[in-house]
PDB file of C-alpha atoms and ligand atoms in Angstrom:
ATOM      1  CA  MET A   9     -20.260 -44.596  25.278  1.00  0.00           C
ATOM      2  CA  ASN A  10     -17.511 -45.701  22.897  1.00  0.00           C
ATOM      3  CA  VAL A  11     -13.948 -46.377  24.017  1.00  0.00           C
ATOM      4  CA  ALA A  12     -12.623 -42.976  22.973  1.00  0.00           C
ATOM      5  CA  ALA A  13     -15.399 -41.158  24.800  1.00  0.00           C
ATOM      6  CA  ALA A  14     -14.899 -43.299  27.895  1.00  0.00           C
ATOM      7  CA  LEU A  15     -11.167 -42.659  27.911  1.00  0.00           C
ATOM      8  CA  LYS A  16     -11.773 -39.001  27.375  1.00  0.00           C
ATOM      9  CA  ALA A  17     -13.979 -38.797  30.431  1.00  0.00           C
ATOM     10  CA  ILE A  18     -11.095 -40.115  32.546  1.00  0.00           C
ATOM     11  CA  ILE A  19      -8.033 -38.480  30.991  1.00  0.00           C
ATOM     12  CA  PRO A  20      -9.190 -35.804  28.559  1.00  0.00           C
ATOM     13  CA  GLU A  21      -5.884 -34.643  27.044  1.00  0.00           C
ATOM     14  CA  VAL A  22      -4.308 -38.052  26.651  1.00  0.00           C
ATOM     15  CA  ALA A  23      -7.387 -39.553  25.092  1.00  0.00           C
ATOM     16  CA  ALA A  24      -7.891 -36.720  22.651  1.00  0.00           C
ATOM     17  CA  ASP A  25      -4.281 -36.971  21.572  1.00  0.00           C
ATOM     18  CA  ALA A  26      -4.304 -40.727  21.294  1.00  0.00           C
ATOM     19  CA  THR A  27      -7.414 -41.013  19.227  1.00  0.00           C
ATOM     20  CA  GLN A  28      -7.298 -38.119  16.813  1.00  0.00           C
ATOM     21  CA  PRO A  29      -4.823 -36.447  14.555  1.00  0.00           C
ATOM     22  CA  ARG A  30      -3.988 -32.979  15.778  1.00  0.00           C
ATOM     23  CA  LEU A  31      -5.371 -31.101  12.809  1.00  0.00           C
ATOM     24  CA  ARG A  32      -8.208 -32.280  10.622  1.00  0.00           C
ATOM     25  CA  ILE A  33      -9.342 -30.289   7.636  1.00  0.00           C
ATOM     26  CA  LYS A  34     -12.535 -31.955   6.458  1.00  0.00           C
ATOM     27  CA  ASP A  35     -14.060 -31.312   3.023  1.00  0.00           C
ATOM     28  CA  VAL A  36     -13.288 -27.630   3.246  1.00  0.00           C
ATOM     29  CA  ARG A  37     -14.461 -25.306   0.538  1.00  0.00           C
ATOM     30  CA  LEU A  38     -13.937 -21.565   0.465  1.00  0.00           C
ATOM     31  CA  GLU A  39     -15.665 -19.070  -1.775  1.00  0.00           C
ATOM     32  CA  TYR A  40     -14.846 -15.395  -1.860  1.00  0.00           C
ATOM     33  CA  GLU A  41     -17.612 -13.025  -2.776  1.00  0.00           C
ATOM     34  CA  MET A  42     -16.424 -10.366  -5.196  1.00  0.00           C
ATOM     35  CA  ALA A  43     -17.832  -6.897  -5.742  1.00  0.00           C
ATOM     36  CA  GLY A  44     -21.144  -7.328  -7.600  1.00  0.00           C
ATOM     37  CA  GLY A  45     -21.894 -10.625  -5.858  1.00  0.00           C
ATOM     38  CA  LYS A  46     -19.847 -12.878  -8.146  1.00  0.00           C
ATOM     39  CA  LYS A  47     -18.343 -15.806  -6.277  1.00  0.00           C
ATOM     40  CA  VAL A  48     -14.840 -17.123  -6.714  1.00  0.00           C
ATOM     41  CA  VAL A  49     -13.967 -20.591  -5.481  1.00  0.00           C
ATOM     42  CA  ALA A  50     -10.559 -20.345  -3.816  1.00  0.00           C
ATOM     43  CA  ILE A  51     -10.511 -23.813  -2.212  1.00  0.00           C
ATOM     44  CA  ASP A  52     -12.549 -26.724  -3.440  1.00  0.00           C
ATOM     45  CA  ARG A  53     -13.082 -29.580  -0.995  1.00  0.00           C
ATOM     46  CA  ILE A  54      -9.798 -30.169   0.674  1.00  0.00           C
ATOM     47  CA  SER A  55      -9.315 -32.821   3.330  1.00  0.00           C
ATOM     48  CA  ILE A  56      -6.035 -33.089   5.191  1.00  0.00           C
ATOM     49  CA  ASP A  57      -5.156 -34.876   8.435  1.00  0.00           C
ATOM     50  CA  VAL A  58      -1.994 -33.750  10.132  1.00  0.00           C
ATOM     51  CA  PRO A  59      -0.930 -36.096  12.949  1.00  0.00           C
ATOM     52  CA  ASP A  60       0.454 -34.793  16.192  1.00  0.00           C
ATOM     53  CA  ASN A  61       3.970 -33.352  16.025  1.00  0.00           C
ATOM     54  CA  GLU A  62       4.141 -33.761  12.293  1.00  0.00           C
ATOM     55  CA  PHE A  63       5.688 -31.193   9.981  1.00  0.00           C
ATOM     56  CA  ALA A  64       3.229 -30.735   7.113  1.00  0.00           C
ATOM     57  CA  VAL A  65       4.129 -28.608   4.111  1.00  0.00           C
ATOM     58  CA  ILE A  66       1.803 -27.204   1.470  1.00  0.00           C
ATOM     59  CA  VAL A  67       3.083 -26.362  -1.997  1.00  0.00           C
ATOM     60  CA  GLY A  68       1.103 -25.274  -5.030  1.00  0.00           C
ATOM     61  CA  PRO A  69       0.923 -22.735  -7.839  1.00  0.00           C
ATOM     62  CA  SER A  70       0.524 -19.085  -6.972  1.00  0.00           C
ATOM     63  CA  GLY A  71      -3.100 -18.201  -6.213  1.00  0.00           C
ATOM     64  CA  CYS A  72      -4.153 -21.802  -5.492  1.00  0.00           C
ATOM     65  CA  GLY A  73      -5.412 -20.995  -2.012  1.00  0.00           C
ATOM     66  CA  LYS A  74      -2.456 -21.829   0.247  1.00  0.00           C
ATOM     67  CA  SER A  75      -2.688 -18.639   2.297  1.00  0.00           C
ATOM     68  CA  SER A  76      -6.470 -18.939   2.361  1.00  0.00           C
ATOM     69  CA  LEU A  77      -6.164 -22.428   3.811  1.00  0.00           C
ATOM     70  CA  LEU A  78      -3.880 -21.153   6.563  1.00  0.00           C
ATOM     71  CA  TYR A  79      -6.284 -18.288   7.325  1.00  0.00           C
ATOM     72  CA  LEU A  80      -9.063 -20.841   7.709  1.00  0.00           C
ATOM     73  CA  VAL A  81      -7.024 -22.911  10.170  1.00  0.00           C
ATOM     74  CA  ALA A  82      -6.076 -19.704  11.977  1.00  0.00           C
ATOM     75  CA  GLY A  83      -9.776 -18.899  12.286  1.00  0.00           C
ATOM     76  CA  LEU A  84      -9.322 -15.603  10.435  1.00  0.00           C
ATOM     77  CA  ALA A  85     -11.788 -16.739   7.773  1.00  0.00           C
ATOM     78  CA  GLU A  86     -14.645 -19.212   7.832  1.00  0.00           C
ATOM     79  CA  PRO A  87     -15.060 -22.096   5.403  1.00  0.00           C
ATOM     80  CA  SER A  88     -18.075 -21.931   3.084  1.00  0.00           C
ATOM     81  CA  GLU A  89     -18.408 -25.674   3.637  1.00  0.00           C
ATOM     82  CA  GLY A  90     -16.627 -28.261   5.749  1.00  0.00           C
ATOM     83  CA  ASP A  91     -14.994 -28.254   9.158  1.00  0.00           C
ATOM     84  CA  ILE A  92     -11.606 -27.725  10.717  1.00  0.00           C
ATOM     85  CA  LEU A  93     -10.803 -29.497  13.965  1.00  0.00           C
ATOM     86  CA  LEU A  94      -7.861 -29.048  16.256  1.00  0.00           C
ATOM     87  CA  GLY A  95      -7.735 -32.037  18.599  1.00  0.00           C
ATOM     88  CA  ASP A  96     -11.431 -32.475  19.217  1.00  0.00           C
ATOM     89  CA  SER A  97     -12.446 -28.852  19.156  1.00  0.00           C
ATOM     90  CA  MET A  98     -13.861 -27.134  16.144  1.00  0.00           C
ATOM     91  CA  VAL A  99     -12.037 -24.039  14.880  1.00  0.00           C
ATOM     92  CA  ASP A 100     -14.465 -21.143  14.922  1.00  0.00           C
ATOM     93  CA  GLY A 101     -12.243 -18.115  15.392  1.00  0.00           C
ATOM     94  CA  PRO A 102      -8.679 -17.124  16.221  1.00  0.00           C
ATOM     95  CA  GLY A 103      -7.103 -18.554  19.369  1.00  0.00           C
ATOM     96  CA  ALA A 104      -3.872 -18.850  21.335  1.00  0.00           C
ATOM     97  CA  ASP A 105      -3.736 -22.571  20.496  1.00  0.00           C
ATOM     98  CA  ARG A 106      -2.506 -21.614  17.018  1.00  0.00           C
ATOM     99  CA  GLY A 107       0.752 -19.684  16.603  1.00  0.00           C
ATOM    100  CA  MET A 108       1.202 -17.798  13.357  1.00  0.00           C
ATOM    101  CA  VAL A 109       4.249 -16.648  11.433  1.00  0.00           C
ATOM    102  CA  PHE A 110       3.685 -14.892   8.113  1.00  0.00           C
ATOM    103  CA  GLN A 111       6.017 -13.729   5.375  1.00  0.00           C
ATOM    104  CA  SER A 112       5.336 -10.076   6.011  1.00  0.00           C
ATOM    105  CA  TYR A 113       6.718  -9.049   9.325  1.00  0.00           C
ATOM    106  CA  THR A 114       3.905  -8.792  11.777  1.00  0.00           C
ATOM    107  CA  LEU A 115       5.702  -7.614  14.892  1.00  0.00           C
ATOM    108  CA  PHE A 116       4.348  -4.742  16.944  1.00  0.00           C
ATOM    109  CA  PRO A 117       6.698  -1.900  15.949  1.00  0.00           C
ATOM    110  CA  TRP A 118       6.160   0.036  19.178  1.00  0.00           C
ATOM    111  CA  LEU A 119       7.249  -2.891  21.362  1.00  0.00           C
ATOM    112  CA  THR A 120      10.766  -4.191  21.986  1.00  0.00           C
ATOM    113  CA  VAL A 121      11.792  -7.729  21.073  1.00  0.00           C
ATOM    114  CA  ARG A 122      11.149  -8.847  24.643  1.00  0.00           C
ATOM    115  CA  GLU A 123       7.748  -7.136  24.775  1.00  0.00           C
ATOM    116  CA  ASN A 124       6.755  -8.670  21.448  1.00  0.00           C
ATOM    117  CA  VAL A 125       7.557 -12.164  22.723  1.00  0.00           C
ATOM    118  CA  GLU A 126       5.829 -11.417  26.013  1.00  0.00           C
ATOM    119  CA  PHE A 127       2.677 -10.048  24.420  1.00  0.00           C
ATOM    120  CA  GLY A 128       0.484 -13.157  24.408  1.00  0.00           C
ATOM    121  CA  LEU A 129       1.627 -14.213  27.884  1.00  0.00           C
ATOM    122  CA  LYS A 130       0.693 -10.835  29.301  1.00  0.00           C
ATOM    123  CA  ARG A 131      -2.675 -10.979  27.643  1.00  0.00           C
ATOM    124  CA  ARG A 132      -3.288 -14.370  29.192  1.00  0.00           C
ATOM    125  CA  LYS A 133      -2.231 -12.927  32.571  1.00  0.00           C
ATOM    126  CA  VAL A 134       0.672 -15.293  33.140  1.00  0.00           C
ATOM    127  CA  PRO A 135       2.381 -14.088  36.372  1.00  0.00           C
ATOM    128  CA  PRO A 136       5.429 -11.795  35.836  1.00  0.00           C
ATOM    129  CA  GLN A 137       8.142 -14.182  37.085  1.00  0.00           C
ATOM    130  CA  GLU A 138       6.874 -17.093  34.996  1.00  0.00           C
ATOM    131  CA  ARG A 139       6.474 -14.750  32.057  1.00  0.00           C
ATOM    132  CA  GLU A 140      10.061 -13.629  32.307  1.00  0.00           C
ATOM    133  CA  ASP A 141      11.346 -17.205  32.502  1.00  0.00           C
ATOM    134  CA  ILE A 142       9.363 -18.242  29.432  1.00  0.00           C
ATOM    135  CA  VAL A 143      10.424 -15.188  27.436  1.00  0.00           C
ATOM    136  CA  ASN A 144      14.109 -15.626  28.361  1.00  0.00           C
ATOM    137  CA  ARG A 145      13.979 -19.251  27.339  1.00  0.00           C
ATOM    138  CA  TYR A 146      12.603 -18.516  23.869  1.00  0.00           C
ATOM    139  CA  LEU A 147      14.883 -15.507  23.367  1.00  0.00           C
ATOM    140  CA  ASN A 148      17.835 -17.803  24.098  1.00  0.00           C
ATOM    141  CA  GLU A 149      16.582 -20.585  21.879  1.00  0.00           C
ATOM    142  CA  THR A 150      16.116 -18.275  18.920  1.00  0.00           C
ATOM    143  CA  GLY A 151      19.424 -16.456  19.402  1.00  0.00           C
ATOM    144  CA  LEU A 152      17.810 -13.168  20.385  1.00  0.00           C
ATOM    145  CA  ALA A 153      19.074 -12.701  23.941  1.00  0.00           C
ATOM    146  CA  ALA A 154      21.468  -9.889  22.977  1.00  0.00           C
ATOM    147  CA  PHE A 155      18.710  -8.073  21.086  1.00  0.00           C
ATOM    148  CA  HIS A 156      15.983  -8.193  23.713  1.00  0.00           C
ATOM    149  CA  ASP A 157      15.786  -4.404  24.045  1.00  0.00           C
ATOM    150  CA  ALA A 158      15.863  -3.643  20.323  1.00  0.00           C
ATOM    151  CA  TYR A 159      12.836  -2.452  18.380  1.00  0.00           C
ATOM    152  CA  PRO A 160      11.733  -4.275  15.213  1.00  0.00           C
ATOM    153  CA  LYS A 161      12.915  -1.484  12.912  1.00  0.00           C
ATOM    154  CA  GLN A 162      16.457  -2.014  14.188  1.00  0.00           C
ATOM    155  CA  LEU A 163      16.412  -5.680  13.130  1.00  0.00           C
ATOM    156  CA  SER A 164      17.126  -7.504   9.865  1.00  0.00           C
ATOM    157  CA  GLY A 165      14.405  -9.611   8.220  1.00  0.00           C
ATOM    158  CA  GLY A 166      15.852 -12.828   9.601  1.00  0.00           C
ATOM    159  CA  MET A 167      15.971 -11.417  13.138  1.00  0.00           C
ATOM    160  CA  MET A 168      12.372 -10.233  12.860  1.00  0.00           C
ATOM    161  CA  GLN A 169      11.290 -13.728  11.869  1.00  0.00           C
ATOM    162  CA  ARG A 170      13.161 -15.112  14.878  1.00  0.00           C
ATOM    163  CA  VAL A 171      11.074 -12.798  17.044  1.00  0.00           C
ATOM    164  CA  ALA A 172       7.893 -13.939  15.275  1.00  0.00           C
ATOM    165  CA  ILE A 173       8.828 -17.580  15.923  1.00  0.00           C
ATOM    166  CA  ALA A 174       9.725 -16.899  19.566  1.00  0.00           C
ATOM    167  CA  ARG A 175       6.470 -14.996  20.033  1.00  0.00           C
ATOM    168  CA  ALA A 176       4.450 -17.840  18.540  1.00  0.00           C
ATOM    169  CA  LEU A 177       6.215 -20.490  20.650  1.00  0.00           C
ATOM    170  CA  ALA A 178       5.946 -18.510  23.892  1.00  0.00           C
ATOM    171  CA  ASN A 179       2.192 -19.151  23.867  1.00  0.00           C
ATOM    172  CA  ASP A 180       2.832 -22.892  23.723  1.00  0.00           C
ATOM    173  CA  PRO A 181       0.408 -23.362  20.817  1.00  0.00           C
ATOM    174  CA  LYS A 182      -0.783 -26.773  19.657  1.00  0.00           C
ATOM    175  CA  ILE A 183       0.179 -25.938  16.113  1.00  0.00           C
ATOM    176  CA  LEU A 184       2.383 -23.458  14.261  1.00  0.00           C
ATOM    177  CA  LEU A 185       0.940 -21.985  11.072  1.00  0.00           C
ATOM    178  CA  MET A 186       3.648 -20.601   8.833  1.00  0.00           C
ATOM    179  CA  ASP A 187       2.944 -18.859   5.523  1.00  0.00           C
ATOM    180  CA  GLU A 188       6.140 -18.551   3.469  1.00  0.00           C
ATOM    181  CA  PRO A 189       7.939 -17.246   6.567  1.00  0.00           C
ATOM    182  CA  PHE A 190      11.381 -17.275   4.941  1.00  0.00           C
ATOM    183  CA  GLY A 191      10.240 -16.227   1.468  1.00  0.00           C
ATOM    184  CA  ALA A 192      11.604 -12.691   1.737  1.00  0.00           C
ATOM    185  CA  LEU A 193      15.010 -13.665   3.168  1.00  0.00           C
ATOM    186  CA  ASP A 194      18.289 -14.048   1.303  1.00  0.00           C
ATOM    187  CA  SER A 195      19.347 -17.655   0.786  1.00  0.00           C
ATOM    188  CA  GLN A 196      22.008 -17.669   3.505  1.00  0.00           C
ATOM    189  CA  THR A 197      19.603 -16.331   6.122  1.00  0.00           C
ATOM    190  CA  ARG A 198      16.850 -18.633   4.899  1.00  0.00           C
ATOM    191  CA  SER A 199      19.090 -21.627   5.397  1.00  0.00           C
ATOM    192  CA  THR A 200      19.980 -20.486   8.931  1.00  0.00           C
ATOM    193  CA  MET A 201      16.295 -20.022   9.720  1.00  0.00           C
ATOM    194  CA  GLN A 202      15.402 -23.452   8.357  1.00  0.00           C
ATOM    195  CA  LYS A 203      17.956 -25.011  10.694  1.00  0.00           C
ATOM    196  CA  LEU A 204      16.650 -22.981  13.611  1.00  0.00           C
ATOM    197  CA  LEU A 205      13.072 -23.985  12.869  1.00  0.00           C
ATOM    198  CA  LEU A 206      13.980 -27.689  12.659  1.00  0.00           C
ATOM    199  CA  ARG A 207      15.801 -27.407  15.961  1.00  0.00           C
ATOM    200  CA  VAL A 208      12.906 -25.794  17.820  1.00  0.00           C
ATOM    201  CA  TRP A 209      10.407 -28.129  16.172  1.00  0.00           C
ATOM    202  CA  GLU A 210      12.371 -31.171  17.300  1.00  0.00           C
ATOM    203  CA  GLN A 211      12.769 -29.750  20.772  1.00  0.00           C
ATOM    204  CA  HIS A 212       9.173 -28.684  21.356  1.00  0.00           C
ATOM    205  CA  GLN A 213       7.421 -31.376  19.327  1.00  0.00           C
ATOM    206  CA  LYS A 214       4.923 -29.059  17.721  1.00  0.00           C
ATOM    207  CA  THR A 215       2.601 -29.788  14.865  1.00  0.00           C
ATOM    208  CA  VAL A 216       3.470 -27.468  11.974  1.00  0.00           C
ATOM    209  CA  LEU A 217       1.540 -26.451   8.861  1.00  0.00           C
ATOM    210  CA  PHE A 218       4.004 -24.660   6.606  1.00  0.00           C
ATOM    211  CA  VAL A 219       3.400 -23.047   3.216  1.00  0.00           C
ATOM    212  CA  THR A 220       6.241 -22.523   0.767  1.00  0.00           C
ATOM    213  CA  HIS A 221       6.874 -22.303  -2.947  1.00  0.00           C
ATOM    214  CA  ASP A 222      10.503 -23.387  -2.449  1.00  0.00           C
ATOM    215  CA  ILE A 223      10.579 -27.112  -3.182  1.00  0.00           C
ATOM    216  CA  ASP A 224      13.985 -27.714  -1.589  1.00  0.00           C
ATOM    217  CA  GLU A 225      12.647 -26.077   1.553  1.00  0.00           C
ATOM    218  CA  ALA A 226       9.526 -28.273   1.460  1.00  0.00           C
ATOM    219  CA  ILE A 227      11.611 -31.467   1.216  1.00  0.00           C
ATOM    220  CA  LEU A 228      14.158 -30.325   3.789  1.00  0.00           C
ATOM    221  CA  LEU A 229      11.483 -29.547   6.378  1.00  0.00           C
ATOM    222  CA  GLY A 230       8.463 -31.728   5.758  1.00  0.00           C
ATOM    223  CA  ASP A 231       7.366 -35.132   6.948  1.00  0.00           C
ATOM    224  CA  ARG A 232       4.601 -34.841   4.399  1.00  0.00           C
ATOM    225  CA  ILE A 233       4.108 -32.521   1.462  1.00  0.00           C
ATOM    226  CA  TYR A 234       0.656 -31.678   0.183  1.00  0.00           C
ATOM    227  CA  VAL A 235       0.707 -30.583  -3.443  1.00  0.00           C
ATOM    228  CA  MET A 236      -2.266 -28.445  -4.424  1.00  0.00           C
ATOM    229  CA  THR A 237      -3.794 -27.922  -7.852  1.00  0.00           C
ATOM    230  CA  ALA A 238      -4.139 -24.539  -9.537  1.00  0.00           C
ATOM    231  CA  ARG A 239      -7.212 -22.539  -8.529  1.00  0.00           C
ATOM    232  CA  PRO A 240      -9.650 -23.649  -7.342  1.00  0.00           C
ATOM    233  CA  GLY A 241      -7.236 -25.332  -4.969  1.00  0.00           C
ATOM    234  CA  ARG A 242      -7.732 -29.035  -4.435  1.00  0.00           C
ATOM    235  CA  LEU A 243      -5.380 -31.585  -3.000  1.00  0.00           C
ATOM    236  CA  LYS A 244      -3.479 -33.060  -5.898  1.00  0.00           C
ATOM    237  CA  GLN A 245      -1.161 -35.401  -4.064  1.00  0.00           C
ATOM    238  CA  GLU A 246       0.153 -36.189  -0.627  1.00  0.00           C
ATOM    239  CA  ILE A 247       3.803 -37.174  -0.564  1.00  0.00           C
ATOM    240  CA  ARG A 248       5.493 -38.759   2.406  1.00  0.00           C
ATOM    241  CA  VAL A 249       9.111 -37.576   2.455  1.00  0.00           C
ATOM    242  CA  PRO A 250      11.205 -40.738   2.857  1.00  0.00           C
ATOM    243  CA  ILE A 251      14.398 -38.933   3.833  1.00  0.00           C
ATOM    244  CA  PRO A 252      15.656 -39.672   7.348  1.00  0.00           C
ATOM    245  CA  ARG A 253      16.325 -36.906   9.861  1.00  0.00           C
ATOM    246  CA  PRO A 254      18.434 -35.047  10.734  1.00  0.00           C
ATOM    247  CA  ARG A 255      18.318 -33.466   7.314  1.00  0.00           C
ATOM    248  CA  SER A 256      20.421 -30.716   5.808  1.00  0.00           C
ATOM    249  CA  LEU A 257      20.646 -28.872   2.530  1.00  0.00           C
ATOM    250  CA  ASP A 258      23.787 -30.926   1.823  1.00  0.00           C
ATOM    251  CA  MET A 259      21.307 -33.644   0.887  1.00  0.00           C
ATOM    252  CA  VAL A 260      19.886 -31.811  -2.132  1.00  0.00           C
ATOM    253  CA  MET A 261      22.104 -33.852  -4.449  1.00  0.00           C
ATOM    254  CA  ASP A 262      21.185 -37.215  -2.885  1.00  0.00           C
ATOM    255  CA  PRO A 263      19.211 -39.496  -5.211  1.00  0.00           C
ATOM    256  CA  GLU A 264      16.321 -39.725  -2.731  1.00  0.00           C
ATOM    257  CA  PHE A 265      16.068 -35.947  -2.503  1.00  0.00           C
ATOM    258  CA  ILE A 266      16.213 -35.543  -6.270  1.00  0.00           C
ATOM    259  CA  ALA A 267      13.530 -38.209  -6.760  1.00  0.00           C
ATOM    260  CA  VAL A 268      11.087 -36.398  -4.454  1.00  0.00           C
ATOM    261  CA  LYS A 269      11.918 -33.071  -6.062  1.00  0.00           C
ATOM    262  CA  ARG A 270      11.322 -34.478  -9.551  1.00  0.00           C
ATOM    263  CA  GLN A 271       7.980 -35.874  -8.451  1.00  0.00           C
ATOM    264  CA  ILE A 272       6.833 -32.511  -7.075  1.00  0.00           C
ATOM    265  CA  LEU A 273       8.112 -30.554 -10.080  1.00  0.00           C
ATOM    266  CA  GLU A 274       6.246 -32.919 -12.380  1.00  0.00           C
ATOM    267  CA  LEU A 275       3.006 -32.468 -10.435  1.00  0.00           C
ATOM    268  CA  LEU A 276       3.369 -28.685 -10.472  1.00  0.00           C
ATOM    269  CA  ARG A 277       4.374 -28.547 -14.122  1.00  0.00           C
ATOM    270  CA  ASN A 278       1.151 -30.313 -15.070  1.00  0.00           C
ATOM    271  CA  GLU A 279      -0.798 -27.786 -13.040  1.00  0.00           C
ATOM    272  CA  ILE A 280       0.703 -24.825 -14.830  1.00  0.00           C
ATOM    273  CA  LYS A 281       0.041 -26.461 -18.216  1.00  0.00           C
ATOM    274  CA  ASP A 282      -3.571 -27.202 -17.252  1.00  0.00           C
ATOM    275  CA  ASP A 283      -3.966 -23.588 -16.262  1.00  0.00           C
ATOM    276  CA  GLU A 284      -2.739 -22.284 -19.621  1.00  0.00           C
ATOM    277  CA  HIS A 285      -5.206 -24.297 -21.719  1.00  0.00           C
TER     278      HIS A 285
HETATM  279  P1  LIG B  27      -1.870 -18.478  -2.554  1.00  0.00           P
HETATM  280  O1  LIG B  27      -1.497 -18.181  -1.155  1.00  0.00           O
HETATM  281  O2  LIG B  27      -1.812 -19.943  -2.891  1.00  0.00           O
HETATM  282  O3  LIG B  27      -1.071 -17.694  -3.555  1.00  0.00           O
HETATM  283  P2  LIG B  27      -4.404 -17.200  -1.863  1.00  0.00           P
HETATM  284  O4  LIG B  27      -4.982 -18.045  -0.792  1.00  0.00           O
HETATM  285  O5  LIG B  27      -3.768 -15.939  -1.460  1.00  0.00           O
HETATM  286  O6  LIG B  27      -3.417 -18.089  -2.770  1.00  0.00           O
HETATM  287  O7  LIG B  27      -5.563 -16.863  -2.906  1.00  0.00           O
HETATM  288  C1  LIG B  27      -6.350 -17.861  -3.520  1.00  0.00           C
HETATM  289  C2  LIG B  27      -7.297 -17.213  -4.521  1.00  0.00           C
HETATM  290  O8  LIG B  27      -8.289 -16.472  -3.833  1.00  0.00           O
HETATM  291  C3  LIG B  27      -6.598 -16.243  -5.468  1.00  0.00           C
HETATM  292  O9  LIG B  27      -7.168 -16.379  -6.729  1.00  0.00           O
HETATM  293  C4  LIG B  27      -6.885 -14.892  -4.858  1.00  0.00           C
HETATM  294  O10 LIG B  27      -6.934 -13.911  -5.865  1.00  0.00           O
HETATM  295  C5  LIG B  27      -8.252 -15.100  -4.233  1.00  0.00           C
HETATM  296  N1  LIG B  27      -8.433 -14.284  -3.025  1.00  0.00           N
HETATM  297  C6  LIG B  27      -7.630 -14.283  -1.943  1.00  0.00           C
HETATM  298  N2  LIG B  27      -8.092 -13.451  -0.993  1.00  0.00           N
HETATM  299  C7  LIG B  27      -9.237 -12.917  -1.492  1.00  0.00           C
HETATM  300  C8  LIG B  27     -10.219 -11.999  -0.996  1.00  0.00           C
HETATM  301  N3  LIG B  27     -10.119 -11.462   0.228  1.00  0.00           N
HETATM  302  N4  LIG B  27     -11.272 -11.683  -1.812  1.00  0.00           N
HETATM  303  C9  LIG B  27     -11.390 -12.244  -3.016  1.00  0.00           C
HETATM  304  N5  LIG B  27     -10.519 -13.126  -3.545  1.00  0.00           N
HETATM  305  C10 LIG B  27      -9.463 -13.459  -2.792  1.00  0.00           C
HETATM  306 MG1  LIG B  28      -0.006 -16.983  -0.304  1.00  0.00          MG
END
């Protein structure tokens, strides 16, 4: 038995956390089969390790496989090759250990804000009193307490995304998967939501995998940014964001911020050129 295995036998959670990055995407390839049997390679051998509690951001040209990659981690699709591990368990289907927030609003329209946030807890049969405490806590943290009885159709886009975030967090997932969650919001609301997300991320120490095409957003939020190539999506470059936290959009004119932005724009520009030839 090696050291990790020995440790794991004694203190399973601690050992798993201490020895392995939270999320490991290993040599993952994804092919879609089109009508007529033709295969399209959406993702071509991507490997990414996201350490515990890290905020990882994926950027890349449209159609490069960002959403597909998130679906794979969510267990909503299966890789054609390669493996995805969360801690030391292999992803082989959806699970409550991954919380998802997508760009399109995915709330249950027939449930109130409170019931939406409570949904996963109820399904997992968390006792009513505990459930209520958890729900109240996340409603407060996301600024939704006054709206707990509202239905999704009564809410603005930003408020709906708050509910989606609260709902994801209420399940205490190991990782949050976010696919352009603020992409449909106006810039003022987006900025408010970015601040809110940073606050809850710092408070709850979650691992996050976040997709965006907004480069300022990527630099504002991410510890690391993974730049993908045009389809078939490969990992073009991994950039560690050297900007200290707390961060704010006031920093967009700082030389460090501009340097990272220039680097990403350059990488993406080359991708679009390659695609045209
Ligand atoms: P992104 O999120 O980066 O814009 P997607 O992951 O949505 O990219 O798509 C990657 C590629 O796979 C695109 O070329 C898209 O057309 C294709 N694709 C996505 N979903 C399917 C599907 N269900 N069947 C066939 N092709 C798909
Ligand atoms: Mg997408």
